[in-house]
mmCIF file of C-alpha atoms and ligand atoms in Angstrom:
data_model
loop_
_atom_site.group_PDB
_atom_site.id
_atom_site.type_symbol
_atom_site.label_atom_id
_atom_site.label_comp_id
_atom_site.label_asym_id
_atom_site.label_seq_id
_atom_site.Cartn_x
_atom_site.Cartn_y
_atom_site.Cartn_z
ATOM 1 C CA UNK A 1 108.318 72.005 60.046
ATOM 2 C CA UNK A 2 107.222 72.998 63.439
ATOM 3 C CA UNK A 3 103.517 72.509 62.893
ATOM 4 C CA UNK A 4 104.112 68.365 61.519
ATOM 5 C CA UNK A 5 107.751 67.297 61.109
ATOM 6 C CA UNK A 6 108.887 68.332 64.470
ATOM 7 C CA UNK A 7 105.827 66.376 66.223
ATOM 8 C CA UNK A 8 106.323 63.383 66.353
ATOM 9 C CA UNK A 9 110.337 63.246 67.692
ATOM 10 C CA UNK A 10 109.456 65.946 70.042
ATOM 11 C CA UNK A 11 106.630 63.883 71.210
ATOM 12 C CA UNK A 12 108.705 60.151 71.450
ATOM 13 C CA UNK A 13 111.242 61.811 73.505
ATOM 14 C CA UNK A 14 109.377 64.269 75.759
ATOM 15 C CA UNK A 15 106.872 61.498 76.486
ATOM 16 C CA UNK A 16 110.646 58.803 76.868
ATOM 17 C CA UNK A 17 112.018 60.979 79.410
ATOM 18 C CA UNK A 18 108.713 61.436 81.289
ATOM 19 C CA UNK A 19 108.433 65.043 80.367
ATOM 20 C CA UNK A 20 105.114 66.667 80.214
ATOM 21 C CA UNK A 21 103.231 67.687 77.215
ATOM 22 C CA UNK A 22 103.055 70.938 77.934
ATOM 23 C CA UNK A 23 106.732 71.523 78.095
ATOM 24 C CA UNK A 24 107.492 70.281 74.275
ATOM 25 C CA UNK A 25 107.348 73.694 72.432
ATOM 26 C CA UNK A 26 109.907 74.710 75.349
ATOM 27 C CA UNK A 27 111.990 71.802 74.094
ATOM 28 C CA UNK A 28 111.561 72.516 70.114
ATOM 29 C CA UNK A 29 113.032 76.577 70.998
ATOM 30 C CA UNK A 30 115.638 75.035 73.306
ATOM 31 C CA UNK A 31 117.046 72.336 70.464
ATOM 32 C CA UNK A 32 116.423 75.087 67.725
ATOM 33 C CA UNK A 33 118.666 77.430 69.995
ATOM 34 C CA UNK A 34 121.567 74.356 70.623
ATOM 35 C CA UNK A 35 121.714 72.761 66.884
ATOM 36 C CA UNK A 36 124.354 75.123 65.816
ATOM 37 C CA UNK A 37 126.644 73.951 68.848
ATOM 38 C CA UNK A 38 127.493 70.992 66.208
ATOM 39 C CA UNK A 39 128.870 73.580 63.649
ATOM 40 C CA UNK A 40 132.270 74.898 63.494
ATOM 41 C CA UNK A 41 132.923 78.664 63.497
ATOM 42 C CA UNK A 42 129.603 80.131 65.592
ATOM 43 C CA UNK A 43 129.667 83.279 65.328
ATOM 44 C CA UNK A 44 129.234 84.967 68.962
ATOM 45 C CA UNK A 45 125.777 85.869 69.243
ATOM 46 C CA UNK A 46 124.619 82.606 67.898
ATOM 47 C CA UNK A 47 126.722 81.144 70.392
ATOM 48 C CA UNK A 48 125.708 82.954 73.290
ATOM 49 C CA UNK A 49 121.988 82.187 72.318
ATOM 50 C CA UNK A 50 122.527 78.650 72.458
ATOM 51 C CA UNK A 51 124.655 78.831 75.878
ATOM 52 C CA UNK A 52 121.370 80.703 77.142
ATOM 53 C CA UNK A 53 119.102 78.028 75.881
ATOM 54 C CA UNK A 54 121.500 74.944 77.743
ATOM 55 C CA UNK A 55 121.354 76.712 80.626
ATOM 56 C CA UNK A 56 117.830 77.186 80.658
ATOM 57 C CA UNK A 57 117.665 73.377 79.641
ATOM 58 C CA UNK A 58 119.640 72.429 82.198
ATOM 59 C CA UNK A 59 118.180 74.170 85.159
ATOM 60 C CA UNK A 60 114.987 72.445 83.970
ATOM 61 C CA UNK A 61 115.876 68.965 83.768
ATOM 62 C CA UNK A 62 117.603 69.516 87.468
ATOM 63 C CA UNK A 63 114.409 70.458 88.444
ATOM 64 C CA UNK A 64 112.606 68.119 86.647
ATOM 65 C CA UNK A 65 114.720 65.260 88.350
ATOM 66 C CA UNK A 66 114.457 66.477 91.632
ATOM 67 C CA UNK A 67 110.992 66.582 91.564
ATOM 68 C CA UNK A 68 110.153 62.471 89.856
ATOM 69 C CA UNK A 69 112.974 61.132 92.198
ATOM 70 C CA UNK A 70 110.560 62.206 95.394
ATOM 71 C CA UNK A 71 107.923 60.893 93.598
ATOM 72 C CA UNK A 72 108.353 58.511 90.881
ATOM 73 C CA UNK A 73 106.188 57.307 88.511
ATOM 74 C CA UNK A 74 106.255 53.078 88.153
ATOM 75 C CA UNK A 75 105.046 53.647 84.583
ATOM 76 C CA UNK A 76 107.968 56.365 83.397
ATOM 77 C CA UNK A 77 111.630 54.586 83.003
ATOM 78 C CA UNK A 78 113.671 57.841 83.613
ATOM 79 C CA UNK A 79 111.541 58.389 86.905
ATOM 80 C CA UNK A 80 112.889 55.121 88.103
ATOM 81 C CA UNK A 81 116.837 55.809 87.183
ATOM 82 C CA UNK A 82 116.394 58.886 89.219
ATOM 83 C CA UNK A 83 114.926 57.489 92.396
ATOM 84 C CA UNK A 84 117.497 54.520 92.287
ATOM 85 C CA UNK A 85 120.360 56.756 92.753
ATOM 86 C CA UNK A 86 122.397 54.975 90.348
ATOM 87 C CA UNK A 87 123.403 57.914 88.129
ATOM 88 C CA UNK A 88 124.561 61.647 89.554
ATOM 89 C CA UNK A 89 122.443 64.578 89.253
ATOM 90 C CA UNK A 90 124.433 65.602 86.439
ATOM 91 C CA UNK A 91 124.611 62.672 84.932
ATOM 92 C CA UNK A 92 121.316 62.335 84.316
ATOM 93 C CA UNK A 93 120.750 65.804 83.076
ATOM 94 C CA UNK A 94 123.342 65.429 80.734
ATOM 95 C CA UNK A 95 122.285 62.298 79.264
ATOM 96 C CA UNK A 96 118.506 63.705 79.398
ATOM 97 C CA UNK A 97 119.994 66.910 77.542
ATOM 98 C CA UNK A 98 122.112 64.136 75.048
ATOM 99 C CA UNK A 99 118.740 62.126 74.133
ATOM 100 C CA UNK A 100 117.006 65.453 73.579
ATOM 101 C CA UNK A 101 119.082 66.746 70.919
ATOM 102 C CA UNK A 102 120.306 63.764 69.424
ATOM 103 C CA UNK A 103 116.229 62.665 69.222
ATOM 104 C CA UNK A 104 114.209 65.288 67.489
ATOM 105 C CA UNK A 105 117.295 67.758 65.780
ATOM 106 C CA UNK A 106 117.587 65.395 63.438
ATOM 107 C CA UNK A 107 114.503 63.510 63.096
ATOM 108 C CA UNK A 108 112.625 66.362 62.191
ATOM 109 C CA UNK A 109 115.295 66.718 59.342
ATOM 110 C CA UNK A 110 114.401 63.427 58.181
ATOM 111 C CA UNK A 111 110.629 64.342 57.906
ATOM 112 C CA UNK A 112 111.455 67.474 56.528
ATOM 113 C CA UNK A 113 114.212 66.467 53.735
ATOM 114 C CA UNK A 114 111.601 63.188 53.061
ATOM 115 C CA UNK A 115 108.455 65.438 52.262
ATOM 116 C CA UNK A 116 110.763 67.482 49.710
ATOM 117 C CA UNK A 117 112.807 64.508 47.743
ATOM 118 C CA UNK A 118 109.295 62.878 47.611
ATOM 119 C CA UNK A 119 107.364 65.934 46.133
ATOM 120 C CA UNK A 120 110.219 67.022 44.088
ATOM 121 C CA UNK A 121 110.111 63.044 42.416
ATOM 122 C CA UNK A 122 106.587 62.722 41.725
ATOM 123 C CA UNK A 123 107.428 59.385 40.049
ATOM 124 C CA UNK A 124 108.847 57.597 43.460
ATOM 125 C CA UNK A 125 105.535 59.069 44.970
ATOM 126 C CA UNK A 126 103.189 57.441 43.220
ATOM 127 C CA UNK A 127 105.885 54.033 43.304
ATOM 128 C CA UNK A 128 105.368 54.038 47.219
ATOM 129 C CA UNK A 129 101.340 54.347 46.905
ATOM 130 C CA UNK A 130 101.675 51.250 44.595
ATOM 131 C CA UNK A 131 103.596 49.363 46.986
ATOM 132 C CA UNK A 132 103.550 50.839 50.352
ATOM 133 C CA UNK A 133 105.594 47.853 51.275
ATOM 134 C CA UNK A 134 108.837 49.857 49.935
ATOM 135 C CA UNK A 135 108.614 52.583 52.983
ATOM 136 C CA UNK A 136 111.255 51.368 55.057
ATOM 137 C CA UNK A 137 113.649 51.101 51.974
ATOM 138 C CA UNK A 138 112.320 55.138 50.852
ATOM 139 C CA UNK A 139 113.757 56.136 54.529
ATOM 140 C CA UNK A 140 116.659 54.439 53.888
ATOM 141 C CA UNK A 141 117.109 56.406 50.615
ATOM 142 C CA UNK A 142 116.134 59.931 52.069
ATOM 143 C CA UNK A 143 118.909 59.281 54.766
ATOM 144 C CA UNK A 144 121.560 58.353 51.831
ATOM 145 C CA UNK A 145 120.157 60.820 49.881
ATOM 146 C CA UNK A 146 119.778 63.932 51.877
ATOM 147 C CA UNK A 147 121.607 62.990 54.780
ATOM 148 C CA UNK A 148 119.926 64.869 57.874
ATOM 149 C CA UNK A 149 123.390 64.540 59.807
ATOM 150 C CA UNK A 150 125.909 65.346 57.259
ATOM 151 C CA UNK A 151 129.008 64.697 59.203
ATOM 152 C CA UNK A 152 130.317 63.648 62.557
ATOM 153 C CA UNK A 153 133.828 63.587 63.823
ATOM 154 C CA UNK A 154 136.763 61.078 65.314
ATOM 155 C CA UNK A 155 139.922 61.897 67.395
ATOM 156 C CA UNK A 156 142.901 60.046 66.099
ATOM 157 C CA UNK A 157 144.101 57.670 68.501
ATOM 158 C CA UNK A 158 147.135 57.506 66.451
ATOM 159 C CA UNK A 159 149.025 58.667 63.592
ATOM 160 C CA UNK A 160 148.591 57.545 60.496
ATOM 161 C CA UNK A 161 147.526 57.858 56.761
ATOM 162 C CA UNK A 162 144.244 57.040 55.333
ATOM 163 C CA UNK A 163 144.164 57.565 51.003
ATOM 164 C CA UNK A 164 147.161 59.456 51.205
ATOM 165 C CA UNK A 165 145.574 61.599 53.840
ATOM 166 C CA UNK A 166 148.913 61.652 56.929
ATOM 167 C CA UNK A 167 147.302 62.715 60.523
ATOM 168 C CA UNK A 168 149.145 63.291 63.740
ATOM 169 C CA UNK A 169 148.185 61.329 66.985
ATOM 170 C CA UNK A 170 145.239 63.723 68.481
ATOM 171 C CA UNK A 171 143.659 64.879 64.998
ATOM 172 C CA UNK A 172 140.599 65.607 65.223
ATOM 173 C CA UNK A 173 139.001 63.886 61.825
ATOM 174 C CA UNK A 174 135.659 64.965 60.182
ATOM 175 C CA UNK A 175 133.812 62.868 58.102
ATOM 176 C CA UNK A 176 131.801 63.682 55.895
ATOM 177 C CA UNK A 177 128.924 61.098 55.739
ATOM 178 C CA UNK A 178 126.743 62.705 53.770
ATOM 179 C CA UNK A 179 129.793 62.397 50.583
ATOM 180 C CA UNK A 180 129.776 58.632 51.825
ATOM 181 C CA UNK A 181 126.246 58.121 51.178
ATOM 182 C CA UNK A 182 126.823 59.431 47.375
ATOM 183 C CA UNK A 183 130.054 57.332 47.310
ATOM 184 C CA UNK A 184 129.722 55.985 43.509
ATOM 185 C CA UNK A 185 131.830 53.071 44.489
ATOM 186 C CA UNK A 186 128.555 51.931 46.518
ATOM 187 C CA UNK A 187 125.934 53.088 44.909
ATOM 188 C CA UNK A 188 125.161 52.946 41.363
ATOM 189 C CA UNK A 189 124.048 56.506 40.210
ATOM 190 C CA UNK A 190 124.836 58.292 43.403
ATOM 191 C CA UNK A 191 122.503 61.293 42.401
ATOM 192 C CA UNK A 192 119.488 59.948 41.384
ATOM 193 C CA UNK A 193 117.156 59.376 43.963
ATOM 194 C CA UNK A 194 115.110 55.863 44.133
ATOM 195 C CA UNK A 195 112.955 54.380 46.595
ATOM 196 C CA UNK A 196 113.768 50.872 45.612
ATOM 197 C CA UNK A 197 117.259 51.308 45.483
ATOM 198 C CA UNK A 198 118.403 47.855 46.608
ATOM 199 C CA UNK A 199 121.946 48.619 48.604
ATOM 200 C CA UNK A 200 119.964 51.936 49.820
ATOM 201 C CA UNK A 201 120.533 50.389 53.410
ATOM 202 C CA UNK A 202 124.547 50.730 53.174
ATOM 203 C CA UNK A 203 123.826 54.188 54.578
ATOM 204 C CA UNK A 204 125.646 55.824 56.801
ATOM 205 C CA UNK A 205 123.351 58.345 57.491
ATOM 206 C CA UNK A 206 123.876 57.232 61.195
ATOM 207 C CA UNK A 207 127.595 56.546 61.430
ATOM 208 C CA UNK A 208 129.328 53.826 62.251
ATOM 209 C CA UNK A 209 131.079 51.408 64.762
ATOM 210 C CA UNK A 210 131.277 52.309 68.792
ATOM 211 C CA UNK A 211 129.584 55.812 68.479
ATOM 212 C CA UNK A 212 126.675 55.037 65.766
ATOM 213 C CA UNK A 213 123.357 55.941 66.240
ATOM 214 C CA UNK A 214 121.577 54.568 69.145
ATOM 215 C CA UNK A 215 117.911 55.963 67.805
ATOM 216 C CA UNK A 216 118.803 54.512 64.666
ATOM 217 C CA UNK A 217 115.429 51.977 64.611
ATOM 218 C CA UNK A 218 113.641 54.855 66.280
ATOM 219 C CA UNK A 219 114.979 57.385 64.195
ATOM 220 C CA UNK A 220 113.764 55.096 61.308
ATOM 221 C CA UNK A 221 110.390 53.588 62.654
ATOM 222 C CA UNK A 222 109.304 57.451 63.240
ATOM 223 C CA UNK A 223 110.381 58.197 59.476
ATOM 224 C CA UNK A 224 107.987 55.403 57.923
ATOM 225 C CA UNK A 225 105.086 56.624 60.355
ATOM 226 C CA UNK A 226 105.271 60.359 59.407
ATOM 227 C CA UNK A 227 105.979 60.200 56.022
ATOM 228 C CA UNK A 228 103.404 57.077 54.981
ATOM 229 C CA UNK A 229 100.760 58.483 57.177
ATOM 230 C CA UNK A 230 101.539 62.229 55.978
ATOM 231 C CA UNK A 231 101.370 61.341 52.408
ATOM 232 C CA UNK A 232 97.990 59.020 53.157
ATOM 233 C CA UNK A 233 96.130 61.461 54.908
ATOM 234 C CA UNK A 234 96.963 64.357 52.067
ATOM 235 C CA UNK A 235 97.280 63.132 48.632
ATOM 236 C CA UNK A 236 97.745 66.479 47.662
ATOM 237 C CA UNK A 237 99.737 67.864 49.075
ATOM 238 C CA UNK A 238 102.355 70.324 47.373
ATOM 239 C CA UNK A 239 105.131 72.637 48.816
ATOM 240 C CA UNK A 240 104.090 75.909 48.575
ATOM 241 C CA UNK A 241 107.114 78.214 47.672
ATOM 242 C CA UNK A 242 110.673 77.634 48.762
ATOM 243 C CA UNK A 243 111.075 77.201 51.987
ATOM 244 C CA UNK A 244 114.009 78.633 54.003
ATOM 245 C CA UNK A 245 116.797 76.055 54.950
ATOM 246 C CA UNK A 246 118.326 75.983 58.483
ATOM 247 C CA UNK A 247 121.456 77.160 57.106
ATOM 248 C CA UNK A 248 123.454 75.021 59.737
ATOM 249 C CA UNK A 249 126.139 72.455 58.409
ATOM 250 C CA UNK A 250 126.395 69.564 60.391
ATOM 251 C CA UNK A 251 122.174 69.439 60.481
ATOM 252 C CA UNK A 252 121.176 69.222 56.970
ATOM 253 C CA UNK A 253 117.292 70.934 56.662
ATOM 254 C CA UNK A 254 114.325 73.222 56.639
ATOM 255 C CA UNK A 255 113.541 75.913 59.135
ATOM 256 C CA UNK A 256 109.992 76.593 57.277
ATOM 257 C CA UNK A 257 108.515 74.554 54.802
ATOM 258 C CA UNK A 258 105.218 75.726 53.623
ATOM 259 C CA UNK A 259 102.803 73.592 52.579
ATOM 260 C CA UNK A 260 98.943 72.944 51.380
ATOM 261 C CA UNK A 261 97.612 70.231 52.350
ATOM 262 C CA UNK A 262 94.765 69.499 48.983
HETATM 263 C C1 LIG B 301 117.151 60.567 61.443
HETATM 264 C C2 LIG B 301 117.491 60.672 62.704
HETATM 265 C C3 LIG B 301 118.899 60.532 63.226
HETATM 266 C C4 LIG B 301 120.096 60.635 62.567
HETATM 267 C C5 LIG B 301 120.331 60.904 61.084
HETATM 268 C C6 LIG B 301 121.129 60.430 63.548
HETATM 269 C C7 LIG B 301 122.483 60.441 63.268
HETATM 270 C C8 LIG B 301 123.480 60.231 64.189
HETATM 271 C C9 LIG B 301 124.898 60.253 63.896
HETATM 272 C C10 LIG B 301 125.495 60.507 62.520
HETATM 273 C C11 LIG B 301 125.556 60.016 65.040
HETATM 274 C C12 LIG B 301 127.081 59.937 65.206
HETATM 275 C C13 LIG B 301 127.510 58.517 64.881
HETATM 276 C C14 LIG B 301 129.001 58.345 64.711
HETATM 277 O O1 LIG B 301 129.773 59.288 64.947
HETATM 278 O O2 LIG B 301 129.414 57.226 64.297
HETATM 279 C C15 LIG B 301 124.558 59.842 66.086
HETATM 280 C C16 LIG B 301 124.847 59.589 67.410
HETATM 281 C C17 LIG B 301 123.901 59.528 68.402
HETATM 282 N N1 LIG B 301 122.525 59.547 68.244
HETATM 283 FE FE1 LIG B 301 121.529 59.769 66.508
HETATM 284 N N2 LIG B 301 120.545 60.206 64.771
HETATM 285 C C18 LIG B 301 119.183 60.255 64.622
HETATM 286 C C19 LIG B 301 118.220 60.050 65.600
HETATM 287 C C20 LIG B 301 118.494 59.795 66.928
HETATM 288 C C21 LIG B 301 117.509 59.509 67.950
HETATM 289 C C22 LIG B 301 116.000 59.391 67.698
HETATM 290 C C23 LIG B 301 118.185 59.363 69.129
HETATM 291 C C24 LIG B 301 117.684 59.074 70.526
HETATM 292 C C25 LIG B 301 116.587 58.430 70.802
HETATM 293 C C26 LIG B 301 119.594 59.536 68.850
HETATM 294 C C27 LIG B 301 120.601 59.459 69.782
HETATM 295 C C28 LIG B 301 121.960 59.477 69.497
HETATM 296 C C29 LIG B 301 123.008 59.401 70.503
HETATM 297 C C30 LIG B 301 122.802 59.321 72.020
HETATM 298 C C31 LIG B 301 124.224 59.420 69.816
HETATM 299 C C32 LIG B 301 125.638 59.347 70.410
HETATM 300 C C33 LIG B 301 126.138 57.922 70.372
HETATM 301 C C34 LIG B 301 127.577 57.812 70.854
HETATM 302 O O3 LIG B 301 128.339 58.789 70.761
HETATM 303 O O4 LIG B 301 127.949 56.721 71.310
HETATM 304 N N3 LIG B 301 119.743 59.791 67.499
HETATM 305 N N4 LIG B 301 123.303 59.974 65.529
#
């Protein structure tokens, strides 16, 4: 996970916000650290750990800021929002700190949970090496299929009743996308797991309406690029053991996957 998956997302959104290479294992520990912030019931020291790692982040990113605003880069889009002045300092650090875990937290899930429903259905494999064309539809299934945001949440505005479901004005609503994407009502044969499933893309492995994903077609572009060139570049490659699962809720992955790579 951290030597492939967690690559590529770290390295589209250090390199977005203008931050340098050298800092991106920092970033990987400090979004490991802050996942379980989407969970409910943290225990304390798992907690604590990830207030540690926010401050940390944050004290960074102020710094970092200060820093490009005296001397921006034309060529780095973040540089130029800072120097403009248009956003505060915070608000730029929070938004920085927004992109950062919203950008590779889950990505890397995607890789991750892609490699293992791929290996685990040898049979879709060897579909997407005889028509490569399909990889943007296999992304679409991995995200139905092993959603790598499970839920997210909405505040009733009002009160009201959904399926016999009553809620007061205030509610705060989870839903559980990842029980969408295996909604039988949408897709025929929830379970099974096919690359050229053709309503794959009725997802909503990203949400939906005013909050959905705004990586989405990063988030998406990045899957077909890891997983086609992964998969091109090592035939055979095979899991090696069980790997150990993040154990988080809302973030649906693996901490370690090993691997061999022929
Ligand atoms: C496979 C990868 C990803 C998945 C599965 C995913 C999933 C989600 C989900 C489920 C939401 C909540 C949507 C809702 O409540 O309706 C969300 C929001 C968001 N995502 Fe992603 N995301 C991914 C990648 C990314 C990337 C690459 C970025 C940034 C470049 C990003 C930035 C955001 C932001 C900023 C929000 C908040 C939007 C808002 O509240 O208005 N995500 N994402």
């Amino acid at each position: 996970m951290t030597g492939f998956a967690a690559r590529l997302p770290v390295t589209m959104i250090g390199r977005l916000l203008g931050l340098p290479e050298a800092d991106d294992d920092y970033m990987l520990e400090w979004g490991e650290a802050a996942a379980p912030l989407l969970d409910p019931g943290l225990s304390w020291p798992v907690y604590r750990r990830a207030q540690v790692a926010l401050r940390g982040l944050n004290e960074y990113l102020t710094a970092h800021f200060a820093r490009v605003r005296a001397n921006p880069d034309a060529e780095d889009p973040f540089a130029l929002l800072a120097a403009s002045g248009e956003l505060s300092d915070r608000e730029l650090v929070t938004n920085a700190a927004l992109l950062i875990g919203a950008g590779f937290e889950t990505t890397v899930n995607l890789i991750g949970n892609g490699i293992v429903a791929l290996l685990e259905h040898p049979d879709q494999l060897e579909r997407l090496r005889a028509e490569p064309e399909l990889w943007p539809n296999a992304v679409e299934e991995i995200l139905r299929y092993s959603s790598p945001v499970q839920r997210t949440a909405r505040v009733a505005r009002e009160a009201g009743e959904i399926e016999g479901f009553a809620f007061a004005e205030g509610t705060v609503i989870s839903l559980l996308l990842a029980g969408a994407n295996r909604d039988p009502a949408v897709f025929a044969d929830p379970h099974v797991f096919d690359v050229a499933r053709p309503e794959a893309k009725r997802n909503v492995a990203f949400g939906y309406g005013i909050h959905a994903c705004i990586g989405a077609a990063l988030a998406r572009m990045e899957g077909v690029v890891a997983l086609s060139a992964l998969f091109e570049r090592y035939p055979n490659l095979a899991l090696d053991g069980r790997g150990t699962h993040r154990g988080l809720s809302t973030l649906y992955g693996w901490a370690h996957l090993p691997a061999r790579l022929a």
